[in-house]
Amino acid sequence: NYKRLGAEIGVGDELIKNPELAANASVAAKIFVQYLKGVEKQIRVALLAGDFVRATRNAGLGNAQADEFAKAYQTGLSLIP
């Protein structure tokens, strides 16, 4: 995974050589974005169905965070003209 992720986020094999680099906030954010790209379709399908628990799970979050996820999603929708 680190080999593929390193290439996708532009750090080459640095994640393999230095795995603790993944704990760096900037690198961790890029890794998370790559993960979300991989599950984007499943998240969109769940959101269109109004299934925030499934969308939250697909986003790599726990069921306990579904309410916060739903609130953030609704807030985001309300800001789009």
Coordinates of N, CA, C and O in Angstrom, one line a residue:
N1 N 0.8 -1.2 0.0 CA 0.0 0.0 0.0 C 0.9 1.3 0.0 O 0.5 2.2 -0.7
Y2 N 1.9 1.3 0.8 CA 2.7 2.5 0.9 C 3.4 2.8 -0.5 O 3.6 3.9 -0.8
K3 N 3.8 1.7 -1.2 CA 4.4 2.0 -2.5 C 3.4 2.7 -3.4 O 3.8 3.7 -4.1
R4 N 2.2 2.1 -3.5 CA 1.2 2.7 -4.4 C 0.8 4.1 -3.9 O 0.8 5.0 -4.7
L5 N 0.6 4.2 -2.6 CA 0.2 5.5 -2.1 C 1.3 6.6 -2.2 O 1.0 7.7 -2.6
G6 N 2.5 6.2 -2.0 CA 3.6 7.1 -2.2 C 3.6 7.7 -3.6 O 3.8 8.9 -3.8
A7 N 3.4 6.8 -4.6 CA 3.4 7.3 -6.0 C 2.2 8.2 -6.2 O 2.4 9.2 -6.9
E8 N 1.1 7.8 -5.7 CA -0.1 8.6 -5.9 C -0.1 10.0 -5.3 O -0.7 10.9 -5.8
I9 N 0.6 10.1 -4.1 CA 0.6 11.4 -3.5 C 1.9 12.2 -3.7 O 2.1 13.3 -3.2
G10 N 2.8 11.6 -4.6 CA 4.0 12.3 -5.0 C 5.2 12.3 -4.1 O 6.1 13.1 -4.2
V11 N 5.3 11.3 -3.2 CA 6.5 11.1 -2.4 C 7.3 9.9 -2.8 O 8.2 9.6 -2.0
G12 N 6.9 9.3 -3.9 CA 7.7 8.1 -4.3 C 7.8 7.0 -3.3 O 6.8 6.7 -2.7
D13 N 9.0 6.5 -3.1 CA 9.1 5.4 -2.1 C 9.5 5.9 -0.7 O 9.9 5.1 0.1
E14 N 9.3 7.1 -0.4 CA 9.6 7.7 0.9 C 8.7 7.1 2.0 O 9.2 6.9 3.1
L15 N 7.5 6.7 1.7 CA 6.7 6.0 2.7 C 7.2 4.7 3.1 O 7.1 4.2 4.2
I16 N 7.8 4.0 2.1 CA 8.4 2.7 2.4 C 9.6 2.8 3.2 O 9.8 2.1 4.2
K17 N 10.5 3.8 2.9 CA 11.7 4.0 3.6 C 11.5 4.6 5.0 O 12.2 4.4 5.9
N18 N 10.4 5.4 5.1 CA 10.2 6.2 6.3 C 8.7 6.2 6.6 O 8.0 7.1 6.4
P19 N 8.1 5.0 7.1 CA 6.7 4.9 7.3 C 6.1 5.9 8.3 O 4.9 6.3 8.1
E20 N 6.9 6.4 9.2 CA 6.4 7.4 10.2 C 6.0 8.7 9.5 O 5.3 9.5 10.0
L21 N 6.4 8.8 8.2 CA 6.1 10.0 7.4 C 4.5 10.1 7.3 O 4.0 11.2 7.2
A22 N 3.9 9.0 7.3 CA 2.4 8.9 7.2 C 1.7 9.6 8.4 O 0.6 10.0 8.3
A23 N 2.4 9.8 9.5 CA 1.9 10.5 10.7 C 2.0 12.0 10.5 O 1.3 12.8 11.3
N24 N 2.7 12.5 9.5 CA 2.8 14.0 9.3 C 1.4 14.4 8.8 O 0.8 13.8 7.9
A25 N 0.9 15.5 9.3 CA -0.5 15.9 9.0 C -0.7 16.1 7.5 O -1.7 15.7 7.0
S26 N 0.2 16.7 6.8 CA 0.1 17.0 5.4 C 0.0 15.7 4.6 O -0.8 15.5 3.7
V27 N 0.9 14.8 4.9 CA 1.0 13.5 4.3 C -0.2 12.7 4.6 O -0.8 12.1 3.7
A28 N -0.6 12.7 5.9 CA -1.8 11.9 6.3 C -3.1 12.4 5.5 O -3.9 11.6 5.1
A29 N -3.2 13.7 5.4 CA -4.3 14.3 4.6 C -4.3 13.8 3.2 O -5.4 13.4 2.7
K30 N -3.2 13.8 2.6 CA -3.1 13.3 1.2 C -3.4 11.8 1.1 O -4.1 11.4 0.1
I31 N -3.0 11.0 2.0 CA -3.3 9.6 2.1 C -4.8 9.4 2.2 O -5.5 8.6 1.5
F32 N -5.4 10.2 3.1 CA -6.9 10.1 3.3 C -7.6 10.5 2.0 O -8.6 9.9 1.7
V33 N -7.2 11.6 1.3 CA -7.8 12.0 0.1 C -7.7 10.9 -0.9 O -8.7 10.6 -1.6
Q34 N -6.6 10.2 -1.0 CA -6.5 9.1 -2.0 C -7.5 8.0 -1.6 O -8.1 7.4 -2.5
Y35 N -7.6 7.7 -0.3 CA -8.6 6.7 0.1 C -10.0 7.1 -0.3 O -10.7 6.3 -0.8
L36 N -10.3 8.4 0.0 CA -11.7 8.9 -0.4 C -11.9 8.8 -1.9 O -13.0 8.5 -2.3
K37 N -10.9 9.1 -2.7 CA -11.1 8.9 -4.1 C -11.4 7.5 -4.5 O -12.2 7.3 -5.4
G38 N -10.9 6.5 -3.8 CA -11.1 5.1 -4.1 C -12.5 4.7 -3.7 O -13.0 3.7 -4.3
V39 N -13.1 5.4 -2.8 CA -14.5 5.0 -2.3 C -15.5 6.1 -2.6 O -16.6 6.0 -2.2
E40 N -15.1 7.0 -3.5 CA -16.0 8.1 -3.8 C -17.4 7.7 -4.4 O -18.4 8.2 -3.9
K41 N -17.4 6.7 -5.3 CA -18.6 6.2 -5.8 C -19.6 5.7 -4.8 O -20.8 6.0 -4.7
Q42 N -19.0 4.8 -3.9 CA -19.8 4.2 -2.8 C -20.4 5.3 -1.9 O -21.5 5.2 -1.4
I43 N -19.6 6.3 -1.6 CA -20.0 7.4 -0.7 C -21.2 8.2 -1.4 O -22.2 8.5 -0.8
R44 N -21.0 8.5 -2.7 CA -22.0 9.2 -3.4 C -23.3 8.5 -3.5 O -24.4 9.0 -3.3
V45 N -23.3 7.2 -3.7 CA -24.5 6.3 -3.8 C -25.2 6.4 -2.5 O -26.4 6.5 -2.4
A46 N -24.4 6.2 -1.4 CA -25.0 6.2 0.0 C -25.6 7.6 0.3 O -26.7 7.7 0.8
L47 N -24.9 8.7 -0.1 CA -25.5 10.0 0.2 C -26.8 10.3 -0.6 O -27.7 10.8 -0.1
L48 N -26.8 9.8 -1.9 CA -28.0 10.0 -2.7 C -29.2 9.2 -2.1 O -30.3 9.7 -2.3
A49 N -28.9 8.1 -1.4 CA -29.9 7.3 -0.8 C -30.3 7.9 0.6 O -31.2 7.4 1.2
G50 N -29.5 8.9 1.0 CA -29.8 9.4 2.4 C -29.2 8.5 3.5 O -29.6 8.7 4.6
D51 N -28.4 7.6 3.1 CA -27.9 6.6 4.1 C -26.5 7.1 4.7 O -25.5 6.8 4.2
F52 N -26.6 8.0 5.7 CA -25.4 8.6 6.2 C -24.6 7.6 7.0 O -23.4 7.8 7.1
V53 N -25.2 6.6 7.6 CA -24.4 5.6 8.3 C -23.5 4.9 7.3 O -22.3 4.7 7.5
R54 N -24.0 4.4 6.2 CA -23.2 3.8 5.1 C -22.2 4.7 4.5 O -21.0 4.3 4.3
A55 N -22.6 5.9 4.3 CA -21.6 6.9 3.8 C -20.5 7.1 4.7 O -19.3 7.2 4.3
T56 N -20.8 7.2 6.0 CA -19.8 7.4 7.1 C -18.8 6.2 7.1 O -17.6 6.4 7.2
R57 N -19.4 5.0 7.1 CA -18.6 3.8 7.1 C -17.7 3.8 5.8 O -16.5 3.5 5.9
N58 N -18.2 4.1 4.7 CA -17.4 4.1 3.4 C -16.3 5.2 3.5 O -15.3 5.0 2.9
A59 N -16.5 6.2 4.3 CA -15.5 7.3 4.4 C -14.4 6.9 5.4 O -13.5 7.7 5.7
G60 N -14.6 5.7 6.0 CA -13.6 5.2 7.0 C -13.8 5.7 8.4 O -13.0 5.7 9.2
L61 N -15.0 6.2 8.6 CA -15.4 6.7 10.0 C -16.3 5.7 10.6 O -16.9 4.8 10.0
G62 N -16.5 5.8 11.9 CA -17.3 4.9 12.7 C -18.8 5.3 12.6 O -19.1 6.5 12.3
N63 N -19.7 4.4 13.0 CA -21.1 4.7 13.0 C -21.4 5.8 13.9 O -22.4 6.6 13.7
A64 N -20.7 6.0 15.0 CA -20.9 7.0 16.0 C -20.8 8.4 15.4 O -21.3 9.4 15.9
Q65 N -20.1 8.5 14.3 CA -19.8 9.8 13.7 C -20.8 10.1 12.6 O -20.8 11.2 11.9
A66 N -21.8 9.2 12.4 CA -22.8 9.4 11.3 C -23.6 10.7 11.5 O -23.8 11.4 10.5
D67 N -24.0 11.0 12.7 CA -24.8 12.3 12.9 C -23.9 13.5 12.5 O -24.5 14.4 11.9
E68 N -22.7 13.5 13.0 CA -21.8 14.7 12.6 C -21.6 14.8 11.1 O -21.6 15.8 10.6
F69 N -21.4 13.6 10.5 CA -21.2 13.5 9.1 C -22.4 14.1 8.4 O -22.3 14.9 7.4
A70 N -23.6 13.7 8.8 CA -24.8 14.1 8.2 C -25.0 15.6 8.4 O -25.4 16.3 7.4
K71 N -24.7 16.2 9.5 CA -24.8 17.6 9.8 C -23.8 18.4 8.8 O -24.2 19.4 8.2
A72 N -22.6 17.9 8.8 CA -21.6 18.5 7.9 C -22.0 18.5 6.4 O -21.9 19.5 5.7
Y73 N -22.6 17.4 6.0 CA -23.0 17.2 4.6 C -24.2 18.2 4.4 O -24.2 18.9 3.3
Q74 N -25.2 18.2 5.3 CA -26.3 19.1 5.1 C -25.9 20.6 5.1 O -26.4 21.4 4.3
T75 N -24.9 20.9 5.9 CA -24.4 22.3 6.0 C -23.7 22.6 4.6 O -24.0 23.7 4.0
G76 N -22.9 21.7 4.1 CA -22.3 21.9 2.8 C -23.3 22.1 1.7 O -23.1 23.0 0.9
L77 N -24.3 21.3 1.7 CA -25.4 21.4 0.7 C -26.0 22.8 0.8 O -26.3 23.4 -0.3
S78 N -26.3 23.2 2.0 CA -27.0 24.5 2.1 C -26.1 25.7 1.6 O -26.6 26.8 1.3
L79 N -24.8 25.5 1.5 CA -23.9 26.6 1.1 C -23.7 26.6 -0.4 O -23.1 27.6 -0.9
I80 N -24.2 25.6 -1.1 CA -24.0 25.5 -2.5 C -25.2 26.3 -3.2 O -26.3 25.9 -2.9
P81 N -24.9 27.3 -4.0 CA -26.0 28.1 -4.6 C -26.8 27.2 -5.6 O -26.4 26.3 -6.2

